[in-house]
mmCIF file of C-alpha atoms in Angstrom:
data_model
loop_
_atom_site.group_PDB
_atom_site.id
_atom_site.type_symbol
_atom_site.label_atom_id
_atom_site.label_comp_id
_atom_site.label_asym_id
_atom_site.label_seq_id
_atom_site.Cartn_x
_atom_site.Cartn_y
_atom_site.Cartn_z
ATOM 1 C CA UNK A 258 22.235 -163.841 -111.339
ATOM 2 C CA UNK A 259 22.961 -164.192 -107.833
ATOM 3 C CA UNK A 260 21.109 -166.706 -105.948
ATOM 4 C CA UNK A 261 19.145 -165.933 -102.291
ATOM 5 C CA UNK A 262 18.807 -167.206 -99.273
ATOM 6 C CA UNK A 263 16.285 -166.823 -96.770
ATOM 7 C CA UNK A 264 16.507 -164.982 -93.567
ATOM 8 C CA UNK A 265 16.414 -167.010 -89.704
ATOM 9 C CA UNK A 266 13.454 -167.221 -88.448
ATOM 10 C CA UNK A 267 11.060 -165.384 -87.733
ATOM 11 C CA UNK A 268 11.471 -163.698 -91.366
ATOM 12 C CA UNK A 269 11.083 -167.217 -92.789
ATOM 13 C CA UNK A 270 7.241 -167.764 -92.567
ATOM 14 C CA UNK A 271 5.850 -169.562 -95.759
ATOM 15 C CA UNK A 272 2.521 -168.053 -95.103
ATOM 16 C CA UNK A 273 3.955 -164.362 -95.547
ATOM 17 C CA UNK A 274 2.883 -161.848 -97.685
ATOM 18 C CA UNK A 275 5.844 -159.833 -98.378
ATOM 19 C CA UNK A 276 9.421 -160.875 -99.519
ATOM 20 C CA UNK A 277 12.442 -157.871 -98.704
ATOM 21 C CA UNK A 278 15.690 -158.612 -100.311
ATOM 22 C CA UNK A 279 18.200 -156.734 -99.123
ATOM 23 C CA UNK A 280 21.157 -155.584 -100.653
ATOM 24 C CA UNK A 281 23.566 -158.811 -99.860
ATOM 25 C CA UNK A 282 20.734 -160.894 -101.365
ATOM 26 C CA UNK A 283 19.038 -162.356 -98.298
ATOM 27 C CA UNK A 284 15.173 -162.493 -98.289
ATOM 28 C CA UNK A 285 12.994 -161.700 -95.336
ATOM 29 C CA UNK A 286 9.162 -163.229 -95.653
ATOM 30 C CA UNK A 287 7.053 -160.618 -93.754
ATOM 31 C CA UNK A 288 3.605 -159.723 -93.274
ATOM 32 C CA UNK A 289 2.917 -156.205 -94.419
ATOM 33 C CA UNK A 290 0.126 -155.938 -91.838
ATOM 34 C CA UNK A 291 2.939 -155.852 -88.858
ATOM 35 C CA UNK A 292 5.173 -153.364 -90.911
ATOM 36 C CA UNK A 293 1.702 -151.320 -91.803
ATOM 37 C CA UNK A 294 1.184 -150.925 -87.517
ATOM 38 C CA UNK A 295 4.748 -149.625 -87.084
ATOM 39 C CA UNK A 296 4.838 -147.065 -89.539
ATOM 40 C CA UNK A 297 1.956 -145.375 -92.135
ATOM 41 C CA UNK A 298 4.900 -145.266 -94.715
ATOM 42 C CA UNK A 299 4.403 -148.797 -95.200
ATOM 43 C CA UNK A 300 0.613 -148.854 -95.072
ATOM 44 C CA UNK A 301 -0.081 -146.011 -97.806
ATOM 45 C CA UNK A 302 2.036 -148.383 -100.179
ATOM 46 C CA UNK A 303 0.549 -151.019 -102.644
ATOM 47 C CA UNK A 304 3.914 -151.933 -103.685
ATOM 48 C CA UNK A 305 7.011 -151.712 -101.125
ATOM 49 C CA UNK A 306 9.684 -151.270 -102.700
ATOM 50 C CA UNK A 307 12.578 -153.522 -102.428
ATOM 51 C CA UNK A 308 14.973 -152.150 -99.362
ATOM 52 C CA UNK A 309 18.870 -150.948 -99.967
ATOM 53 C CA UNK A 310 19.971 -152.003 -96.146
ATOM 54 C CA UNK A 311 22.001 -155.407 -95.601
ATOM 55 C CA UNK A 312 20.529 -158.132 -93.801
ATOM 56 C CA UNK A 313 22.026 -157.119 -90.419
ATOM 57 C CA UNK A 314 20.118 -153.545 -90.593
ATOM 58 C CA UNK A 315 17.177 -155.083 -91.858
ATOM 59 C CA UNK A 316 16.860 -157.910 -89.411
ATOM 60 C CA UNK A 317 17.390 -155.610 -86.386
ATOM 61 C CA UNK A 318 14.225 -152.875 -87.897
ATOM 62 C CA UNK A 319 11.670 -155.471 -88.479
ATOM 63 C CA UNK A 320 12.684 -157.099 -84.906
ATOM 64 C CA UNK A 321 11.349 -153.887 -83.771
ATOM 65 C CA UNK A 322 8.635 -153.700 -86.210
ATOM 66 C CA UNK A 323 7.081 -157.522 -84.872
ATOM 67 C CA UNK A 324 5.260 -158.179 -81.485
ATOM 68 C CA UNK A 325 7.533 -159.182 -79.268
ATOM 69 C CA UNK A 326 6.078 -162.646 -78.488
ATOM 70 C CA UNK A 327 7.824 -163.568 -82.547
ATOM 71 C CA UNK A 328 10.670 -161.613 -82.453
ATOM 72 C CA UNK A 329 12.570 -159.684 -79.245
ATOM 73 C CA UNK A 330 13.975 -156.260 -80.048
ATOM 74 C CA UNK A 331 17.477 -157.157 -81.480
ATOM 75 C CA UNK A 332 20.950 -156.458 -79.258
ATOM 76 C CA UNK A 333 22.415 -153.402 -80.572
ATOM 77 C CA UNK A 334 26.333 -153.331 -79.772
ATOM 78 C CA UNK A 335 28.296 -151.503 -81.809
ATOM 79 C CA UNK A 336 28.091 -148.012 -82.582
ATOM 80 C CA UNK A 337 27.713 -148.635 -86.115
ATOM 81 C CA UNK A 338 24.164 -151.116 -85.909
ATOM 82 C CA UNK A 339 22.514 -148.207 -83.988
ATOM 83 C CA UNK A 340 23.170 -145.631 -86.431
ATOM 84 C CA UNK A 341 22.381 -147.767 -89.395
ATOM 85 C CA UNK A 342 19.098 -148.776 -87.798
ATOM 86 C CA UNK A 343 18.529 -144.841 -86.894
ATOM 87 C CA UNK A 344 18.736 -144.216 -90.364
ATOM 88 C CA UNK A 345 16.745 -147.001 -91.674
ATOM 89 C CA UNK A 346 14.095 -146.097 -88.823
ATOM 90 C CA UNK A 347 13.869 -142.265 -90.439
ATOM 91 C CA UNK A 348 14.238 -143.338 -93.872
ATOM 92 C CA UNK A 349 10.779 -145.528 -93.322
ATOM 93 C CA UNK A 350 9.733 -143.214 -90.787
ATOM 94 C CA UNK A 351 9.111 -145.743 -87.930
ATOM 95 C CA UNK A 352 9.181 -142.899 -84.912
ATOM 96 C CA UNK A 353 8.726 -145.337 -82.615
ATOM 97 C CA UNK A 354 11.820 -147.486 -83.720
ATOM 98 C CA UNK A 355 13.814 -144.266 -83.887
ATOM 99 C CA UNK A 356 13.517 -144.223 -80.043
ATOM 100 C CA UNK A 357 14.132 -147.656 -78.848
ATOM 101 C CA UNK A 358 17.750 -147.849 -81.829
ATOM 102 C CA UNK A 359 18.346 -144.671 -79.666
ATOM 103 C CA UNK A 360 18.042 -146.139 -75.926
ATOM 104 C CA UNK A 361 21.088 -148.444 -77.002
ATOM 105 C CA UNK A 362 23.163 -145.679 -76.946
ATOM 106 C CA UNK A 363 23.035 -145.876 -73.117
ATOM 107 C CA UNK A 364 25.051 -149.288 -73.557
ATOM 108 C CA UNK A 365 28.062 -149.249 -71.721
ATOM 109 C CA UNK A 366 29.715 -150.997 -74.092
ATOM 110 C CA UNK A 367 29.513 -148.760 -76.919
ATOM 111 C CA UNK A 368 29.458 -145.484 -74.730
ATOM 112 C CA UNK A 369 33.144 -146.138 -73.439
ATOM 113 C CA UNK A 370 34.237 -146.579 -77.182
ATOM 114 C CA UNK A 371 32.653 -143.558 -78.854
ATOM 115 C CA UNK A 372 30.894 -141.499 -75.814
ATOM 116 C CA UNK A 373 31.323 -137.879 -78.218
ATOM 117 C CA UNK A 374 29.749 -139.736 -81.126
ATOM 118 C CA UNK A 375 26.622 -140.963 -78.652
ATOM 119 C CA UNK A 376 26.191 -137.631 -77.133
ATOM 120 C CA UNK A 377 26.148 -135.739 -80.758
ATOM 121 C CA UNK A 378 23.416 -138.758 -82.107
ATOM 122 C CA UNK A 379 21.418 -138.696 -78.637
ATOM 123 C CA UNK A 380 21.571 -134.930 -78.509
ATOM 124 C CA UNK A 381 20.236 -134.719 -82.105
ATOM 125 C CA UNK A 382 17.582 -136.552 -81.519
ATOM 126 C CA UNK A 383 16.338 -134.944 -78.363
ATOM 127 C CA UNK A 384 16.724 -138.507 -76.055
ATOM 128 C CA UNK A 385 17.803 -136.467 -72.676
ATOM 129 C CA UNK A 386 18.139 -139.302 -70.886
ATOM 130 C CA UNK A 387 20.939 -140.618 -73.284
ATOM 131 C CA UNK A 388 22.477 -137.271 -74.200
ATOM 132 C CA UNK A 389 22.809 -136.607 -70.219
ATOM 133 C CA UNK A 390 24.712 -140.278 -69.847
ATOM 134 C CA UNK A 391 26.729 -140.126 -72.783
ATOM 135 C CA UNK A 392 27.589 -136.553 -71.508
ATOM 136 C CA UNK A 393 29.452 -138.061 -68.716
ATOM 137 C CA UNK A 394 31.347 -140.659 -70.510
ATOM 138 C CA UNK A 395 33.073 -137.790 -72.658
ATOM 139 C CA UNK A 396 34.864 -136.967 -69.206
ATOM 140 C CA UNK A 397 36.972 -139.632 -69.653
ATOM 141 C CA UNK A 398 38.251 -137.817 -72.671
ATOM 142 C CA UNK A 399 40.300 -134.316 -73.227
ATOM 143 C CA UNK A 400 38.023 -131.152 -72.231
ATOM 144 C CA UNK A 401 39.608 -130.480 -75.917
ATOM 145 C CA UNK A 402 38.259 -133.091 -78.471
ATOM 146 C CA UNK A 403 39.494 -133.809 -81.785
ATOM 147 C CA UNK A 404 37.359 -134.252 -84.631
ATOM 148 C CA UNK A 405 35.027 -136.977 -84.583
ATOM 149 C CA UNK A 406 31.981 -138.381 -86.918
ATOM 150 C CA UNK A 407 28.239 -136.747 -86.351
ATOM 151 C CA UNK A 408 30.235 -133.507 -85.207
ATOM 152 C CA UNK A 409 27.761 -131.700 -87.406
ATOM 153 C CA UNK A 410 24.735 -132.920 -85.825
ATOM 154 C CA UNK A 411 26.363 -130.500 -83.195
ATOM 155 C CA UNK A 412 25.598 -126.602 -83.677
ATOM 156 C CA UNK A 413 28.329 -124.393 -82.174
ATOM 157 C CA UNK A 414 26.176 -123.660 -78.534
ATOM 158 C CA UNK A 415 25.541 -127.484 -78.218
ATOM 159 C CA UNK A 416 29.436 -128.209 -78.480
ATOM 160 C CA UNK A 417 30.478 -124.872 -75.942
ATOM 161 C CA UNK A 418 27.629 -126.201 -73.888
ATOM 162 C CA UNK A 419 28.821 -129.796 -73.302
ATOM 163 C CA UNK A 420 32.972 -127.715 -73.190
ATOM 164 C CA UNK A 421 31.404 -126.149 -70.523
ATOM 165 C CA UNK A 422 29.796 -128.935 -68.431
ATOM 166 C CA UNK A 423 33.225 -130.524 -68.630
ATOM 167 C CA UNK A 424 35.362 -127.911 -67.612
ATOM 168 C CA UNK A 425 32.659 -127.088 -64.393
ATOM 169 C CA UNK A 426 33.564 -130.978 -63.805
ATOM 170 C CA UNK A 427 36.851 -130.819 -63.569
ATOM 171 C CA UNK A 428 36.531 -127.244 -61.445
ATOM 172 C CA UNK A 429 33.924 -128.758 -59.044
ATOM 173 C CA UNK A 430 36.356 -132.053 -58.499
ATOM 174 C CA UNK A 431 40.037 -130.176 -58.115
ATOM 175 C CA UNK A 432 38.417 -128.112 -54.628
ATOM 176 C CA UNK A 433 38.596 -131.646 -53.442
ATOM 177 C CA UNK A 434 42.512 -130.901 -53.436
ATOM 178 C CA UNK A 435 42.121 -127.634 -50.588
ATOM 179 C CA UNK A 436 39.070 -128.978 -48.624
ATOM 180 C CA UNK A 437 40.309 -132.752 -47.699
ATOM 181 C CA UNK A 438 37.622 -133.309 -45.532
ATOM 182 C CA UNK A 439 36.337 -136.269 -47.345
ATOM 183 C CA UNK A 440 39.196 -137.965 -46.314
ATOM 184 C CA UNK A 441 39.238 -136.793 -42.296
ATOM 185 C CA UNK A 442 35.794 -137.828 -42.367
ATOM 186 C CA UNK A 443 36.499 -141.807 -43.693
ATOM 187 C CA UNK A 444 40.058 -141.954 -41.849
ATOM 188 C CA UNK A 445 39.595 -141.369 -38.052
ATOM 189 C CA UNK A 446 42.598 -143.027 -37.346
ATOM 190 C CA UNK A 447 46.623 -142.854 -38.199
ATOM 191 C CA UNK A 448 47.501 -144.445 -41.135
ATOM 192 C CA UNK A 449 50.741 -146.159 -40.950
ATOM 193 C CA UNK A 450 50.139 -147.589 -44.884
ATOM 194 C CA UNK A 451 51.510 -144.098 -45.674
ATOM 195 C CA UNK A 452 54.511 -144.146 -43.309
ATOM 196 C CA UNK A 453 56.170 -147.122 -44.966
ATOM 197 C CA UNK A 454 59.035 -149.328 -42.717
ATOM 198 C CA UNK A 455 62.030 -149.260 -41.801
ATOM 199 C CA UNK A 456 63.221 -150.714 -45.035
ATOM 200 C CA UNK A 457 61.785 -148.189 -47.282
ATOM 201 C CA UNK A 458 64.299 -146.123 -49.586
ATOM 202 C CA UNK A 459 60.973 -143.496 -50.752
ATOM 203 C CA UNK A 460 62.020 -140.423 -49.147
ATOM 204 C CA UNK A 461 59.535 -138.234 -46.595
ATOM 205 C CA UNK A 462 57.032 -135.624 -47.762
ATOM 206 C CA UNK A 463 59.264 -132.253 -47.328
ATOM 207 C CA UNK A 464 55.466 -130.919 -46.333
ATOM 208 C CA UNK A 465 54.092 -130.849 -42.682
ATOM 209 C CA UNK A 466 51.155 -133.370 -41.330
ATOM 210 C CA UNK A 467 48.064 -131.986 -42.374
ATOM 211 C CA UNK A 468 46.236 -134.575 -39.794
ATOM 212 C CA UNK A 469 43.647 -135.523 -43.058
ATOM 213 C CA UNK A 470 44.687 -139.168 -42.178
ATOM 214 C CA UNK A 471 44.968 -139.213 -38.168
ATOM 215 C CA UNK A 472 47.610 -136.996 -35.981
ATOM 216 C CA UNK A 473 51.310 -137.129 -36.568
ATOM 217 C CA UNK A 474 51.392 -139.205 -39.749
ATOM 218 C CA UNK A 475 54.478 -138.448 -41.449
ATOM 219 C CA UNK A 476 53.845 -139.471 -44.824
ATOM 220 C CA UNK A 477 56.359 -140.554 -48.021
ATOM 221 C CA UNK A 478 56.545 -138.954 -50.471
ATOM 222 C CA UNK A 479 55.229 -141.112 -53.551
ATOM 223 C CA UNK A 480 51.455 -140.144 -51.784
ATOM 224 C CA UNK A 481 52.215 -135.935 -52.473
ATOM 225 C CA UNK A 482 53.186 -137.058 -56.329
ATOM 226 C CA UNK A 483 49.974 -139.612 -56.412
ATOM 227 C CA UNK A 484 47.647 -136.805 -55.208
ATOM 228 C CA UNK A 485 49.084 -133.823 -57.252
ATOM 229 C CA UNK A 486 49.594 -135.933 -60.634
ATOM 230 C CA UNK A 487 45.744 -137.039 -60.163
ATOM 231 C CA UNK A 488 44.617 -134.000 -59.862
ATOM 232 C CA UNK A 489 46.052 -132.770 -62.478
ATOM 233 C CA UNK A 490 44.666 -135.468 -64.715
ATOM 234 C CA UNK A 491 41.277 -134.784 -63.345
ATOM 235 C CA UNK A 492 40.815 -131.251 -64.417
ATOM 236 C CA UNK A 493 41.074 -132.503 -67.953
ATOM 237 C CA UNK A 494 39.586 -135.963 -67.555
ATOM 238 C CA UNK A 495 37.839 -135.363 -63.898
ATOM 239 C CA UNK A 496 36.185 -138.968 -63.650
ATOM 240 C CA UNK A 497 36.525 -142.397 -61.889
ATOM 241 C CA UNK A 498 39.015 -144.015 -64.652
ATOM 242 C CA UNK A 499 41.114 -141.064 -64.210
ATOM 243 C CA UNK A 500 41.531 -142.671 -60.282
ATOM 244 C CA UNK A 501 41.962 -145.859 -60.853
ATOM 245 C CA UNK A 502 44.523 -145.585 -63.918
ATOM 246 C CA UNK A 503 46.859 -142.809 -61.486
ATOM 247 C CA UNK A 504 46.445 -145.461 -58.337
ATOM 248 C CA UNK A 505 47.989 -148.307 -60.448
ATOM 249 C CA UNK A 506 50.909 -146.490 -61.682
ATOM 250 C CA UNK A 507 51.470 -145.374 -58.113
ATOM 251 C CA UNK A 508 51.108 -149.203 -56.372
ATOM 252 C CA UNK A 509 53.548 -150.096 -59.717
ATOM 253 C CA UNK A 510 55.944 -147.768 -58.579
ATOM 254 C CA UNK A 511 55.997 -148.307 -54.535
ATOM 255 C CA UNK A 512 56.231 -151.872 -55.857
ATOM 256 C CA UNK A 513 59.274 -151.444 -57.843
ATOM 257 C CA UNK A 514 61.214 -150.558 -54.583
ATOM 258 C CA UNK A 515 60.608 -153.714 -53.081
ATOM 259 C CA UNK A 516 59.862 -153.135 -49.793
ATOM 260 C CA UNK A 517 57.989 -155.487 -47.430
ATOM 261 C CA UNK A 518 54.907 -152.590 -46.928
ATOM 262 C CA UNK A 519 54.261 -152.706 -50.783
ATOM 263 C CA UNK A 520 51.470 -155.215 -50.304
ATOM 264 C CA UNK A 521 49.437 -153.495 -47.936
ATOM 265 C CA UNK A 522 49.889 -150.332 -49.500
ATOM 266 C CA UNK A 523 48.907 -151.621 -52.853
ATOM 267 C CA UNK A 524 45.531 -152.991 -50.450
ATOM 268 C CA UNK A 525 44.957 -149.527 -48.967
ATOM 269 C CA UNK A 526 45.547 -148.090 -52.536
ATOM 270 C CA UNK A 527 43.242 -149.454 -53.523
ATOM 271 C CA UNK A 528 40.615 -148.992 -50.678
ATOM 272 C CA UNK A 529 41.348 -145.231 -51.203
ATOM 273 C CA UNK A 530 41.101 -145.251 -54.789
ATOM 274 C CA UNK A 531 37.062 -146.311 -54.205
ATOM 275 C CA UNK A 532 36.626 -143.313 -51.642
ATOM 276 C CA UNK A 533 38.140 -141.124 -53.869
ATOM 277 C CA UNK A 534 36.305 -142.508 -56.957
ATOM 278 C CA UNK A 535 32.722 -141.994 -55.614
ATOM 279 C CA UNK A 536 33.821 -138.753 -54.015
ATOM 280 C CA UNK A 537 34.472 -137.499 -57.147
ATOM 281 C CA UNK A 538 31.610 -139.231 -58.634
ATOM 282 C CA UNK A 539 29.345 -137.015 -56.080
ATOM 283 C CA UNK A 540 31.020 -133.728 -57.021
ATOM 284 C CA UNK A 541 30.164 -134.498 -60.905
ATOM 285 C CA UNK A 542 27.095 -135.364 -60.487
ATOM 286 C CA UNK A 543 25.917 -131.856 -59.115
ATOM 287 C CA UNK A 544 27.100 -130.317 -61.983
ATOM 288 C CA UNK A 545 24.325 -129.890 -64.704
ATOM 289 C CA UNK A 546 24.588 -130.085 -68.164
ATOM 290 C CA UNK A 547 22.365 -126.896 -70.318
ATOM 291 C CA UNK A 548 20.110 -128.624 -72.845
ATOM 292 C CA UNK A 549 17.336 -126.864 -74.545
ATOM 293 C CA UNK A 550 15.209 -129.982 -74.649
#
């Protein structure tokens, strides 16, 4: 028979009335009277029966279940502790619980890494707040998405729904290519970053001086390729990373030629790449997302 071990504290309480094993043989003393408060599953039970999650699961739910001056709510990173602890909070039908395992899919951290997985476990469970954030991380992927886990929690007008809201995205941020008067309005001046020197081999822009950076500013030709490859990345994936990724391979590039303006247009790059950034970041955020909740 395999031997257990008792959990950290503060599942380690001699006075307890309760021991949980879970399934990798690690036993939490509890008090059923604190388990009782968070859900009437518990309290309508003489017996509790013995729990099937792993200690990890288990030790993140009954943070949630204690008062917060013996145990703060655990730090939910990964994708994976959240929806183990969302299905541990509905299997024991802790409501409350359900809602605060769902708030950590607003994390950043996770979000980045699976933003169409977050949206289709928010969305499920009617948390607008997170559905509506984890809505905008999916514009840093495809307006197309390939399959991905909790797909199904999805019915066919949810997924068209969020389709839409991206493709209204990248619409609403590609007028910013015709109607350059964000960048007349930040650049009252010529801006000679664009011009290069005299030891530049990048050729000219074969297209006339619009004036969007000051009068007569002849600029090269590596700045029409920047600004009509990002837009073009932008109608699929119209969002901030989408900026900053295009605006490194262009410094990388004017770089490569070795010219004694690289640095400062790497600096004004860079400068630009913000403006444009929270331009865009503007024009999304006017766009609404249809939920029926």
């Amino acid at each position: 028979m395999t031997e257990s071990t008792y959990a950290a504290s503060p599942f380690d309480h001699a006075k307890a009335d309760i021991i949980l094993r879970t399934s990798d043989n690690i036993d939490f003393r509890v008090f059923k009277l604190f388990l009782s408060l968070a859900s009437p599953f518990f309290e309508s039970l003489f017996n509790i029966p013995q729990p099937t999650e792993d200690k990890k699961t288990l030790d993140a739910l009954l943070r949630f279940c204690y008062p917060c001056t013996l145990a703060e709510d655990p730090n939910l990173e990964q994708l994976k502790d959240v929806t183990d602890v969302l299905e541990a909070a509905k299997k024991y039908s802790i409501n409350a619980i359900e809602r605060k395992a769902g708030q950590a899919l607003s994390n950043p951290k996770i979000l980045e890494v699976e933003p169409l997985r977050c949206f289709a476990i928010a969305h499920h469970g009617q948390l607008r707040d997170e559905t509506l954030l984890a809505a905008k991380y999916t514009l840093r992927q495809p307006l197309i998405p390939s399959w991905f886990e909790e797909i199904e929690l999805l019915s066919a007008a949810d997924l068209l729904a969020l389709l839409t809201y991206h493709r209204k995205c990248g619409d609403a941020v590609c007028v910013l290519k015709t109607d350059m008067s964000w960048i007349k309005t930040h650049y009252q001046e010529a801006s000679p970053w664009l011009s290069g020197c005299s030891s530049c081999t990048y050729p000219k822009s074969s297209t006339r001086p619009s004036g969007v950076f000051g009068s007569g500013n002849q600029r090269l030709q590596w700045w029409d390729e920047f600004m009509e490859k990002t837009f073009l990345v932008l109608r699929d994936k119209p969002c901030e990373a989408t900026i900053q990724t295009c605006t490194e391979q262009t410094v990388q590039s004017v770089r490569a030629r070795n010219c004694s303006c690289s640095p400062r247009v790497a600096e004004s790059m860079r400068e630009f790449s913000a403006l444009f950034a929270r331009t865009v970041e503007e024009v999304v955020s006017q766009v609404q997302l249809e939920l029926k909740f």
